[in-house]
Amino acid sequence: MEIPGNTELLTAREAGLVTCQRCARVWPLGTEECARCGSTLQSRDLGSLNRVWALWVAGLICYIPANLYPMLVTDTLLESSQSTIVGGAVEIAKHGSYGIAAIILIASVLIPVGKFLAIAYLATSVKRGSNTSAERRTHMYEVVEFIGRWSMIDVFVVAILSALVQLSVVASIHPGPASLTFALSVIFTMLSAQAFDTRLFWDRQEREGITLG
Amino acid sequence: MCYRARPWFVLPVYRVCCRVTDLDHTPLPYGASDLSELMACPHCDALYRARTPGWNERAVCARCHLVLIAPKRKAGIKIIALTLAMLVLLVAATFFPFLDISVQGFGNKASILDSATAFQSGPMALLSVAVAAMILVIPLLRMMLVLYVLMPIVRDETPFPHARRAFRLSQKLKPWAMAEIFAIGCAVALVKVADLATIGFGPAFWMFSALVVIVIFNDRYLCTWSVWKSLETQNS
């Protein structure tokens, strides 16, 4: 039920109100707690960028060992092999399953790296401004927030394989140290995205007088 | 506007339909009671006067297109029914055998609990705690919180004590409930070992699959704004 027409949209802040980001209720500016849902109220969360960057860095630091150390350790009768994320995908591709290799590469390399880049871009755009409209950036944020949790799929795959493939001498799979750092990296980037206050995009846009498309 | 006479899920819920353009900065032209008729988009802060939409209509923010209100007919009772079903499925799926594998006479069975506790050595145990939380504890907790909040509301009774806190917690935990992601993870894991071994599906596998479908439907029914509205009006 979108309403076309004039684009003179008033924000809650301009009306002297503060919005509850949890339940969308508005209160007079200066109210500290939402009386409807009990959340803490802040018209604009100016400290949010610091938290976004801190968690972003923590996520990136965890992501490096996640790629260097083995994700899975496979013991068979003859040998013990360790595979990293990329190494595992290459191995599968060598066996001819290009589709699965592609899925693994997209889920554990492309999406996490894309997420780091997207969050960094969004955070810098608040400080420096951007040619991209606030609407597009808000969409980008929503995509990052939606996709973020799905990176956890890798850790779950390791968990399932390690629990299932325990066939004494024939074959057994154990989790490698990278599964821990990869999980931490996903958790930190999720927290980083959640710390973002998207209302900051729109303020900047209004100040610069960019018209909405 | 009377909210108490009828349960919330058959009431028309507000639709965002007119922008507030005639507000002064100060002094505030609205008293506290009028403020409850306003709402603002949590993503872009655009201010709206909330109005009643029809069933299955959606109120979308004109500026950033976030869905603000999406009431569904009889959502409350549907959510309760689906949540009860999920509760039964999840508890049962936890203990029944999930998958089994066999190669050259060697075999093994794993339950979901085994998968969650697969990380055991040293600091990896932390990961077991996190995985168990994401695929079992948090989904279970959220289901119980939602039941706690919605049960009195659909019967048009006063909400249970701390219902607001319970609903807030359930919303906060939402991104961390990853049962459906675990289910897709199963599919990927199966593809990986399918060449090497024979895989059998236990009853828990099918329960978990059903659970994922219900989770997706259930999320569609829940309109958080409507729930907050009814918690506000029935609790005061």
GROMACS .gro file of C-alpha atoms in nm:
model
  449
    1MET     CA    1   0.000   0.000   0.000
    2GLU     CA    2   0.246   0.254  -0.112
    3ILE     CA    3   0.131   0.609  -0.148
    4PRO     CA    4   0.243   0.795  -0.456
    5GLY     CA    5   0.250   1.169  -0.477
    6ASN     CA    6   0.454   1.433  -0.306
    7THR     CA    7   0.793   1.330  -0.181
    8GLU     CA    8   0.784   1.569   0.113
    9LEU     CA    9   0.830   1.305   0.373
   10LEU     CA   10   0.875   1.410   0.729
   11THR     CA   11   1.101   1.204   0.950
   12ALA     CA   12   1.021   1.133   1.310
   13ARG     CA   13   1.330   1.325   1.412
   14GLU     CA   14   1.217   1.638   1.225
   15ALA     CA   15   0.881   1.613   1.397
   16GLY     CA   16   1.052   1.616   1.733
   17LEU     CA   17   0.996   1.245   1.784
   18VAL     CA   18   1.216   0.945   1.844
   19THR     CA   19   1.140   0.609   1.681
   20CYS     CA   20   1.161   0.273   1.853
   21GLN     CA   21   1.357   0.052   1.615
   22ARG     CA   22   1.208  -0.261   1.763
   23CYS     CA   23   0.834  -0.182   1.749
   24ALA     CA   24   0.809   0.133   1.531
   25ARG     CA   25   0.629   0.334   1.801
   26VAL     CA   26   0.722   0.704   1.827
   27TRP     CA   27   0.787   0.905   2.143
   28PRO     CA   28   0.884   1.267   2.212
   29LEU     CA   29   1.256   1.331   2.158
   30GLY     CA   30   1.451   1.269   2.475
   31THR     CA   31   1.245   0.970   2.587
   32GLU     CA   32   1.492   0.702   2.689
   33GLU     CA   33   1.291   0.384   2.692
   34CYS     CA   34   1.002   0.269   2.475
   35ALA     CA   35   0.704   0.222   2.706
   36ARG     CA   36   0.548  -0.024   2.462
   37CYS     CA   37   0.828  -0.276   2.412
   38GLY     CA   38   1.093  -0.167   2.661
   39SER     CA   39   1.375  -0.107   2.409
   40THR     CA   40   1.627   0.170   2.459
   41LEU     CA   41   1.549   0.465   2.234
   42GLN     CA   42   1.798   0.665   2.032
   43SER     CA   43   1.701   0.904   1.755
   44ARG     CA   44   2.030   0.839   1.574
   45ASP     CA   45   2.281   0.592   1.703
   46LEU     CA   46   2.599   0.789   1.645
   47GLY     CA   47   2.819   0.535   1.818
   48SER     CA   48   2.693   0.265   1.585
   49LEU     CA   49   2.969   0.318   1.326
   50ASN     CA   50   3.239   0.252   1.586
   51ARG     CA   51   3.074  -0.073   1.684
   52VAL     CA   52   3.026  -0.170   1.319
   53TRP     CA   53   3.396  -0.118   1.247
   54ALA     CA   54   3.516  -0.291   1.564
   55LEU     CA   55   3.309  -0.601   1.490
   56TRP     CA   56   3.402  -0.583   1.120
   57VAL     CA   57   3.774  -0.594   1.208
   58ALA     CA   58   3.717  -0.880   1.454
   59GLY     CA   59   3.532  -1.071   1.181
   60LEU     CA   60   3.809  -1.009   0.928
   61ILE     CA   61   4.080  -1.122   1.172
   62CYS     CA   62   3.891  -1.447   1.228
   63TYR     CA   63   3.835  -1.494   0.856
   64ILE     CA   64   4.210  -1.512   0.778
   65PRO     CA   65   4.291  -1.827   0.982
   66ALA     CA   66   3.960  -1.970   0.863
   67ASN     CA   67   4.112  -1.986   0.516
   68LEU     CA   68   4.462  -2.093   0.615
   69TYR     CA   69   4.385  -2.380   0.851
   70PRO     CA   70   4.200  -2.700   0.761
   71MET     CA   71   3.824  -2.707   0.791
   72LEU     CA   72   3.803  -3.087   0.780
   73VAL     CA   73   4.050  -3.360   0.871
   74THR     CA   74   3.977  -3.690   0.697
   75ASP     CA   75   4.143  -4.009   0.821
   76THR     CA   76   4.120  -4.317   0.601
   77LEU     CA   77   4.295  -4.654   0.615
   78LEU     CA   78   4.591  -4.532   0.415
   79GLU     CA   79   4.622  -4.163   0.474
   80SER     CA   80   4.514  -3.861   0.668
   81SER     CA   81   4.422  -3.559   0.462
   82GLN     CA   82   4.340  -3.205   0.566
   83SER     CA   83   4.143  -2.969   0.352
   84THR     CA   84   4.098  -2.596   0.373
   85ILE     CA   85   3.787  -2.425   0.236
   86VAL     CA   86   3.937  -2.342  -0.102
   87GLY     CA   87   4.147  -2.661  -0.111
   88GLY     CA   88   3.835  -2.871  -0.052
   89ALA     CA   89   3.652  -2.700  -0.335
   90VAL     CA   90   3.947  -2.749  -0.573
   91GLU     CA   91   3.961  -3.117  -0.475
   92ILE     CA   92   3.593  -3.162  -0.555
   93ALA     CA   93   3.633  -2.979  -0.886
   94LYS     CA   94   3.918  -3.216  -0.978
   95HIS     CA   95   3.682  -3.508  -0.928
   96GLY     CA   96   3.451  -3.350  -1.182
   97SER     CA   97   3.172  -3.209  -0.961
   98TYR     CA   98   3.200  -2.850  -1.076
   99GLY     CA   99   2.852  -2.763  -0.952
  100ILE     CA  100   2.922  -2.853  -0.590
  101ALA     CA  101   3.263  -2.688  -0.602
  102ALA     CA  102   3.094  -2.371  -0.724
  103ILE     CA  103   2.837  -2.384  -0.442
  104ILE     CA  104   3.111  -2.422  -0.182
  105LEU     CA  105   3.314  -2.137  -0.329
  106ILE     CA  106   3.013  -1.907  -0.345
  107ALA     CA  107   2.892  -1.988   0.006
  108SER     CA  108   3.226  -1.970   0.186
  109VAL     CA  109   3.438  -1.733  -0.019
  110LEU     CA  110   3.228  -1.508  -0.238
  111ILE     CA  111   2.953  -1.432   0.016
  112PRO     CA  112   3.180  -1.365   0.318
  113VAL     CA  113   3.418  -1.146   0.115
  114GLY     CA  114   3.121  -0.967  -0.044
  115LYS     CA  115   2.980  -0.909   0.304
  116PHE     CA  116   3.303  -0.754   0.429
  117LEU     CA  117   3.319  -0.524   0.126
  118ALA     CA  118   2.951  -0.429   0.151
  119ILE     CA  119   2.963  -0.340   0.520
  120ALA     CA  120   3.285  -0.140   0.472
  121TYR     CA  121   3.130   0.046   0.179
  122LEU     CA  122   2.809   0.125   0.369
  123ALA     CA  123   2.999   0.245   0.675
  124THR     CA  124   3.226   0.475   0.474
  125SER     CA  125   2.930   0.608   0.274
  126VAL     CA  126   2.775   0.742   0.596
  127LYS     CA  127   3.084   0.946   0.675
  128ARG     CA  128   3.181   1.053   0.324
  129GLY     CA  129   2.859   1.048   0.134
  130SER     CA  130   2.791   0.846  -0.176
  131ASN     CA  131   2.646   0.877  -0.523
  132THR     CA  132   2.433   0.573  -0.457
  133SER     CA  133   2.088   0.665  -0.327
  134ALA     CA  134   1.998   0.592   0.034
  135GLU     CA  135   1.726   0.364  -0.095
  136ARG     CA  136   1.977   0.142  -0.276
  137ARG     CA  137   2.209   0.138   0.022
  138THR     CA  138   1.924   0.040   0.253
  139HIS     CA  139   1.847  -0.248   0.014
  140MET     CA  140   2.209  -0.349   0.013
  141TYR     CA  141   2.202  -0.352   0.391
  142GLU     CA  142   1.892  -0.571   0.393
  143VAL     CA  143   2.060  -0.819   0.158
  144VAL     CA  144   2.371  -0.832   0.379
  145GLU     CA  145   2.158  -0.885   0.687
  146PHE     CA  146   1.959  -1.160   0.518
  147ILE     CA  147   2.252  -1.350   0.368
  148GLY     CA  148   2.477  -1.319   0.675
  149ARG     CA  149   2.326  -1.606   0.871
  150TRP     CA  150   2.347  -1.845   0.576
  151SER     CA  151   2.727  -1.854   0.588
  152MET     CA  152   2.687  -2.065   0.901
  153ILE     CA  153   2.591  -2.350   0.667
  154ASP     CA  154   2.961  -2.444   0.632
  155VAL     CA  155   3.000  -2.497   1.003
  156PHE     CA  156   2.686  -2.711   1.012
  157VAL     CA  157   2.814  -2.924   0.725
  158VAL     CA  158   3.135  -2.988   0.921
  159ALA     CA  159   2.929  -3.075   1.230
  160ILE     CA  160   2.710  -3.321   1.039
  161LEU     CA  161   3.003  -3.486   0.860
  162SER     CA  162   3.206  -3.519   1.180
  163ALA     CA  163   2.916  -3.679   1.364
  164LEU     CA  164   2.816  -3.908   1.080
  165VAL     CA  165   3.141  -4.023   0.922
  166GLN     CA  166   3.290  -4.221   1.212
  167LEU     CA  167   3.361  -4.558   1.053
  168SER     CA  168   3.650  -4.677   1.270
  169VAL     CA  169   3.939  -4.764   1.037
  170VAL     CA  170   3.768  -4.716   0.703
  171ALA     CA  171   3.713  -4.343   0.726
  172SER     CA  172   3.659  -4.081   0.989
  173ILE     CA  173   3.613  -3.706   0.965
  174HIS     CA  174   3.709  -3.457   1.235
  175PRO     CA  175   3.656  -3.083   1.245
  176GLY     CA  176   3.965  -2.870   1.185
  177PRO     CA  177   4.052  -2.548   1.369
  178ALA     CA  178   3.923  -2.337   1.078
  179SER     CA  179   3.565  -2.436   1.161
  180LEU     CA  180   3.591  -2.247   1.491
  181THR     CA  181   3.742  -1.931   1.342
  182PHE     CA  182   3.502  -1.941   1.047
  183ALA     CA  183   3.205  -1.960   1.286
  184LEU     CA  184   3.345  -1.668   1.487
  185SER     CA  185   3.393  -1.469   1.168
  186VAL     CA  186   3.028  -1.526   1.068
  187ILE     CA  187   2.906  -1.433   1.417
  188PHE     CA  188   3.113  -1.112   1.423
  189THR     CA  189   2.996  -1.000   1.080
  190MET     CA  190   2.633  -1.069   1.176
  191LEU     CA  191   2.678  -0.855   1.489
  192SER     CA  192   2.853  -0.590   1.280
  193ALA     CA  193   2.558  -0.569   1.039
  194GLN     CA  194   2.309  -0.562   1.326
  195ALA     CA  195   2.495  -0.269   1.486
  196PHE     CA  196   2.431  -0.053   1.181
  197ASP     CA  197   2.183   0.235   1.208
  198THR     CA  198   2.041   0.262   0.854
  199ARG     CA  199   1.871   0.593   0.932
  200LEU     CA  200   2.213   0.755   0.896
  201PHE     CA  201   2.202   0.696   0.516
  202TRP     CA  202   1.886   0.901   0.485
  203ASP     CA  203   2.003   1.193   0.699
  204ARG     CA  204   2.310   1.235   0.486
  205GLN     CA  205   2.102   1.221   0.171
  206GLU     CA  206   1.867   1.489   0.300
  207ARG     CA  207   2.152   1.719   0.399
  208GLU     CA  208   2.302   1.693   0.055
  209GLY     CA  209   1.966   1.763  -0.104
  210ILE     CA  210   1.972   1.467  -0.335
  211THR     CA  211   1.626   1.413  -0.476
  212LEU     CA  212   1.467   1.076  -0.452
  213GLY     CA  213   1.420   0.889  -0.776
  214MET     CA  214  -1.112   0.282   1.870
  215CYS     CA  215  -1.199  -0.023   2.069
  216TYR     CA  216  -0.950  -0.307   2.085
  217ARG     CA  217  -1.071  -0.502   2.380
  218ALA     CA  218  -1.401  -0.616   2.238
  219ARG     CA  219  -1.250  -0.847   1.976
  220PRO     CA  220  -0.930  -1.047   1.956
  221TRP     CA  221  -0.657  -0.878   1.759
  222PHE     CA  222  -0.639  -1.123   1.477
  223VAL     CA  223  -0.986  -1.043   1.350
  224LEU     CA  224  -0.948  -0.671   1.400
  225PRO     CA  225  -0.859  -0.444   1.118
  226VAL     CA  226  -0.507  -0.331   1.179
  227TYR     CA  227  -0.370   0.003   1.080
  228ARG     CA  228  -0.245   0.086   0.737
  229VAL     CA  229   0.013   0.348   0.672
  230CYS     CA  230  -0.177   0.575   0.443
  231CYS     CA  231  -0.102   0.935   0.500
  232ARG     CA  232   0.221   1.108   0.562
  233VAL     CA  233   0.250   1.352   0.842
  234THR     CA  234   0.355   1.673   0.676
  235ASP     CA  235   0.193   1.931   0.895
  236LEU     CA  236   0.388   1.875   1.214
  237ASP     CA  237   0.585   2.156   1.370
  238HIS     CA  238   0.918   2.091   1.527
  239THR     CA  239   0.816   2.236   1.860
  240PRO     CA  240   0.599   2.241   2.050
  241LEU     CA  241   0.480   1.894   1.983
  242PRO     CA  242   0.128   1.915   1.845
  243TYR     CA  243   0.039   1.570   1.969
  244GLY     CA  244  -0.042   1.453   2.315
  245ALA     CA  245   0.079   1.114   2.432
  246SER     CA  246  -0.244   0.947   2.323
  247ASP     CA  247  -0.213   1.083   1.971
  248LEU     CA  248   0.140   0.952   1.942
  249SER     CA  249   0.006   0.598   1.951
  250GLU     CA  250  -0.160   0.667   1.617
  251LEU     CA  251   0.171   0.750   1.458
  252MET     CA  252   0.450   0.517   1.360
  253ALA     CA  253   0.787   0.557   1.194
  254CYS     CA  254   0.987   0.328   0.969
  255PRO     CA  255   1.263   0.165   1.176
  256HIS     CA  256   1.497   0.165   0.876
  257CYS     CA  257   1.461   0.521   0.746
  258ASP     CA  258   1.267   0.711   1.014
  259ALA     CA  259   0.985   0.829   0.780
  260LEU     CA  260   0.684   0.922   0.990
  261TYR     CA  261   0.340   0.781   0.918
  262ARG     CA  262  -0.008   0.791   1.056
  263ALA     CA  263  -0.106   0.429   1.094
  264ARG     CA  264  -0.441   0.332   0.943
  265THR     CA  265  -0.638   0.012   0.908
  266PRO     CA  266  -0.542  -0.206   0.610
  267GLY     CA  267  -0.746  -0.494   0.472
  268TRP     CA  268  -0.648  -0.853   0.530
  269ASN     CA  269  -0.348  -0.970   0.334
  270GLU     CA  270  -0.268  -0.614   0.238
  271ARG     CA  271   0.070  -0.480   0.327
  272ALA     CA  272   0.172  -0.138   0.444
  273VAL     CA  273   0.506  -0.058   0.287
  274CYS     CA  274   0.731   0.235   0.367
  275ALA     CA  275   0.705   0.482   0.078
  276ARG     CA  276   1.068   0.575   0.111
  277CYS     CA  277   1.270   0.257   0.170
  278HIS     CA  278   1.000  -0.004   0.090
  279LEU     CA  279   1.035  -0.192   0.417
  280VAL     CA  280   0.718  -0.388   0.498
  281LEU     CA  281   0.580  -0.213   0.806
  282ILE     CA  282   0.248  -0.386   0.865
  283ALA     CA  283   0.126  -0.712   0.710
  284PRO     CA  284  -0.174  -0.848   0.899
  285LYS     CA  285  -0.304  -1.193   0.809
  286ARG     CA  286  -0.649  -1.327   0.886
  287LYS     CA  287  -0.654  -1.542   1.200
  288ALA     CA  288  -0.277  -1.518   1.218
  289GLY     CA  289  -0.269  -1.563   1.594
  290ILE     CA  290  -0.438  -1.901   1.605
  291LYS     CA  291  -0.244  -2.023   1.298
  292ILE     CA  292   0.086  -1.925   1.453
  293ILE     CA  293  -0.002  -2.104   1.777
  294ALA     CA  294  -0.101  -2.420   1.590
  295LEU     CA  295   0.213  -2.417   1.375
  296THR     CA  296   0.437  -2.340   1.672
  297LEU     CA  297   0.296  -2.634   1.868
  298ALA     CA  298   0.361  -2.858   1.569
  299MET     CA  299   0.718  -2.725   1.545
  300LEU     CA  300   0.773  -2.784   1.914
  301VAL     CA  301   0.673  -3.150   1.886
  302LEU     CA  302   0.880  -3.201   1.570
  303LEU     CA  303   1.191  -3.036   1.709
  304VAL     CA  304   1.187  -3.225   2.040
  305ALA     CA  305   1.126  -3.556   1.863
  306ALA     CA  306   1.386  -3.485   1.592
  307THR     CA  307   1.647  -3.421   1.858
  308PHE     CA  308   1.641  -3.773   1.996
  309PHE     CA  309   1.550  -3.999   1.703
  310PRO     CA  310   1.827  -4.120   1.470
  311PHE     CA  311   1.885  -3.861   1.204
  312LEU     CA  312   2.109  -4.010   0.938
  313ASP     CA  313   2.295  -4.337   0.906
  314ILE     CA  314   2.586  -4.431   0.689
  315SER     CA  315   2.741  -4.757   0.583
  316VAL     CA  316   3.054  -4.850   0.390
  317GLN     CA  317   3.195  -5.198   0.348
  318GLY     CA  318   3.019  -5.336   0.651
  319PHE     CA  319   3.104  -5.048   0.878
  320GLY     CA  320   2.812  -4.836   0.983
  321ASN     CA  321   2.731  -4.538   1.200
  322LYS     CA  322   2.424  -4.347   1.310
  323ALA     CA  323   2.405  -3.985   1.411
  324SER     CA  324   2.132  -3.786   1.580
  325ILE     CA  325   2.100  -3.409   1.566
  326LEU     CA  326   2.239  -3.394   1.918
  327ASP     CA  327   2.548  -3.584   1.797
  328SER     CA  328   2.598  -3.327   1.521
  329ALA     CA  329   2.567  -3.040   1.763
  330THR     CA  330   2.827  -3.190   1.993
  331ALA     CA  331   3.070  -3.298   1.719
  332PHE     CA  332   3.327  -3.037   1.819
  333GLN     CA  333   3.491  -3.172   2.131
  334SER     CA  334   3.863  -3.108   2.155
  335GLY     CA  335   3.971  -2.808   2.362
  336PRO     CA  336   3.839  -2.470   2.250
  337MET     CA  337   3.631  -2.643   1.982
  338ALA     CA  338   3.388  -2.736   2.259
  339LEU     CA  339   3.276  -2.372   2.248
  340LEU     CA  340   3.161  -2.432   1.894
  341SER     CA  341   2.951  -2.726   2.012
  342VAL     CA  342   2.777  -2.493   2.255
  343ALA     CA  343   2.715  -2.237   1.980
  344VAL     CA  344   2.587  -2.493   1.730
  345ALA     CA  345   2.360  -2.658   1.989
  346ALA     CA  346   2.223  -2.313   2.074
  347MET     CA  347   2.159  -2.215   1.713
  348ILE     CA  348   1.991  -2.534   1.595
  349LEU     CA  349   1.811  -2.649   1.913
  350VAL     CA  350   1.807  -2.420   2.217
  351ILE     CA  351   1.728  -2.086   2.054
  352PRO     CA  352   1.459  -2.222   1.819
  353LEU     CA  353   1.297  -2.402   2.116
  354LEU     CA  354   1.315  -2.093   2.335
  355ARG     CA  355   1.165  -1.873   2.062
  356MET     CA  356   0.875  -2.114   2.011
  357MET     CA  357   0.795  -2.109   2.381
  358LEU     CA  358   0.821  -1.730   2.401
  359VAL     CA  359   0.588  -1.685   2.105
  360LEU     CA  360   0.334  -1.923   2.261
  361TYR     CA  361   0.362  -1.739   2.592
  362VAL     CA  362   0.292  -1.406   2.425
  363LEU     CA  363   0.019  -1.508   2.179
  364MET     CA  364  -0.192  -1.751   2.385
  365PRO     CA  365  -0.365  -1.483   2.595
  366ILE     CA  366  -0.385  -1.238   2.304
  367VAL     CA  367  -0.585  -1.467   2.074
  368ARG     CA  368  -0.827  -1.539   2.356
  369ASP     CA  369  -0.857  -1.165   2.416
  370GLU     CA  370  -0.729  -1.187   2.769
  371THR     CA  371  -0.477  -0.979   2.958
  372PRO     CA  372  -0.126  -1.081   2.848
  373PHE     CA  373   0.083  -1.287   3.087
  374PRO     CA  374   0.332  -1.100   3.306
  375HIS     CA  375   0.642  -0.978   3.121
  376ALA     CA  376   0.483  -1.061   2.785
  377ARG     CA  377   0.648  -0.753   2.631
  378ARG     CA  378   0.991  -0.857   2.750
  379ALA     CA  379   0.926  -1.209   2.622
  380PHE     CA  380   0.826  -1.085   2.276
  381ARG     CA  381   1.121  -0.849   2.259
  382LEU     CA  382   1.358  -1.133   2.344
  383SER     CA  383   1.200  -1.359   2.083
  384GLN     CA  384   1.249  -1.087   1.818
  385LYS     CA  385   1.609  -1.028   1.924
  386LEU     CA  386   1.685  -1.399   1.898
  387LYS     CA  387   1.527  -1.437   1.556
  388PRO     CA  388   1.846  -1.409   1.346
  389TRP     CA  389   2.020  -1.664   1.571
  390ALA     CA  390   1.763  -1.940   1.529
  391MET     CA  391   1.917  -2.137   1.244
  392ALA     CA  392   1.727  -2.465   1.227
  393GLU     CA  393   1.642  -2.410   0.860
  394ILE     CA  394   2.004  -2.336   0.771
  395PHE     CA  395   2.107  -2.659   0.944
  396ALA     CA  396   1.858  -2.848   0.728
  397ILE     CA  397   2.011  -2.709   0.408
  398GLY     CA  398   2.352  -2.795   0.555
  399CYS     CA  399   2.232  -3.157   0.572
  400ALA     CA  400   2.161  -3.153   0.201
  401VAL     CA  401   2.511  -3.026   0.127
  402ALA     CA  402   2.672  -3.282   0.359
  403LEU     CA  403   2.475  -3.561   0.195
  404VAL     CA  404   2.592  -3.457  -0.150
  405LYS     CA  405   2.951  -3.462  -0.024
  406VAL     CA  406   2.942  -3.819   0.110
  407ALA     CA  407   2.691  -3.968  -0.133
  408ASP     CA  408   2.969  -4.098  -0.362
  409LEU     CA  409   3.163  -4.261  -0.082
  410ALA     CA  410   2.897  -4.434   0.121
  411THR     CA  411   2.537  -4.546   0.142
  412ILE     CA  412   2.323  -4.301   0.333
  413GLY     CA  413   2.001  -4.385   0.514
  414PHE     CA  414   1.746  -4.137   0.642
  415GLY     CA  415   1.615  -4.178   0.995
  416PRO     CA  416   1.276  -4.053   1.115
  417ALA     CA  417   1.436  -3.739   1.256
  418PHE     CA  418   1.549  -3.638   0.908
  419TRP     CA  419   1.192  -3.625   0.780
  420MET     CA  420   1.073  -3.447   1.093
  421PHE     CA  421   1.338  -3.185   1.048
  422SER     CA  422   1.246  -3.138   0.682
  423ALA     CA  423   0.883  -3.083   0.778
  424LEU     CA  424   0.997  -2.842   1.046
  425VAL     CA  425   1.178  -2.623   0.793
  426VAL     CA  426   0.867  -2.588   0.576
  427ILE     CA  427   0.659  -2.491   0.880
  428VAL     CA  428   0.921  -2.238   0.997
  429ILE     CA  429   0.897  -2.060   0.661
  430PHE     CA  430   0.515  -2.047   0.668
  431ASN     CA  431   0.509  -1.942   1.032
  432ASP     CA  432   0.736  -1.644   0.974
  433ARG     CA  433   0.500  -1.518   0.708
  434TYR     CA  434   0.207  -1.503   0.945
  435LEU     CA  435   0.372  -1.306   1.219
  436CYS     CA  436   0.315  -0.931   1.188
  437THR     CA  437   0.520  -0.787   1.472
  438TRP     CA  438   0.355  -0.449   1.458
  439SER     CA  439   0.012  -0.604   1.514
  440VAL     CA  440   0.143  -0.799   1.811
  441TRP     CA  441   0.299  -0.490   1.969
  442LYS     CA  442  -0.023  -0.301   1.909
  443SER     CA  443  -0.232  -0.560   2.085
  444LEU     CA  444   0.018  -0.593   2.371
  445GLU     CA  445  -0.010  -0.218   2.415
  446THR     CA  446  -0.386  -0.196   2.405
  447GLN     CA  447  -0.463  -0.502   2.613
  448ASN     CA  448  -0.206  -0.442   2.880
  449SER     CA  449  -0.270  -0.084   2.977
   0.00000   0.00000   0.00000
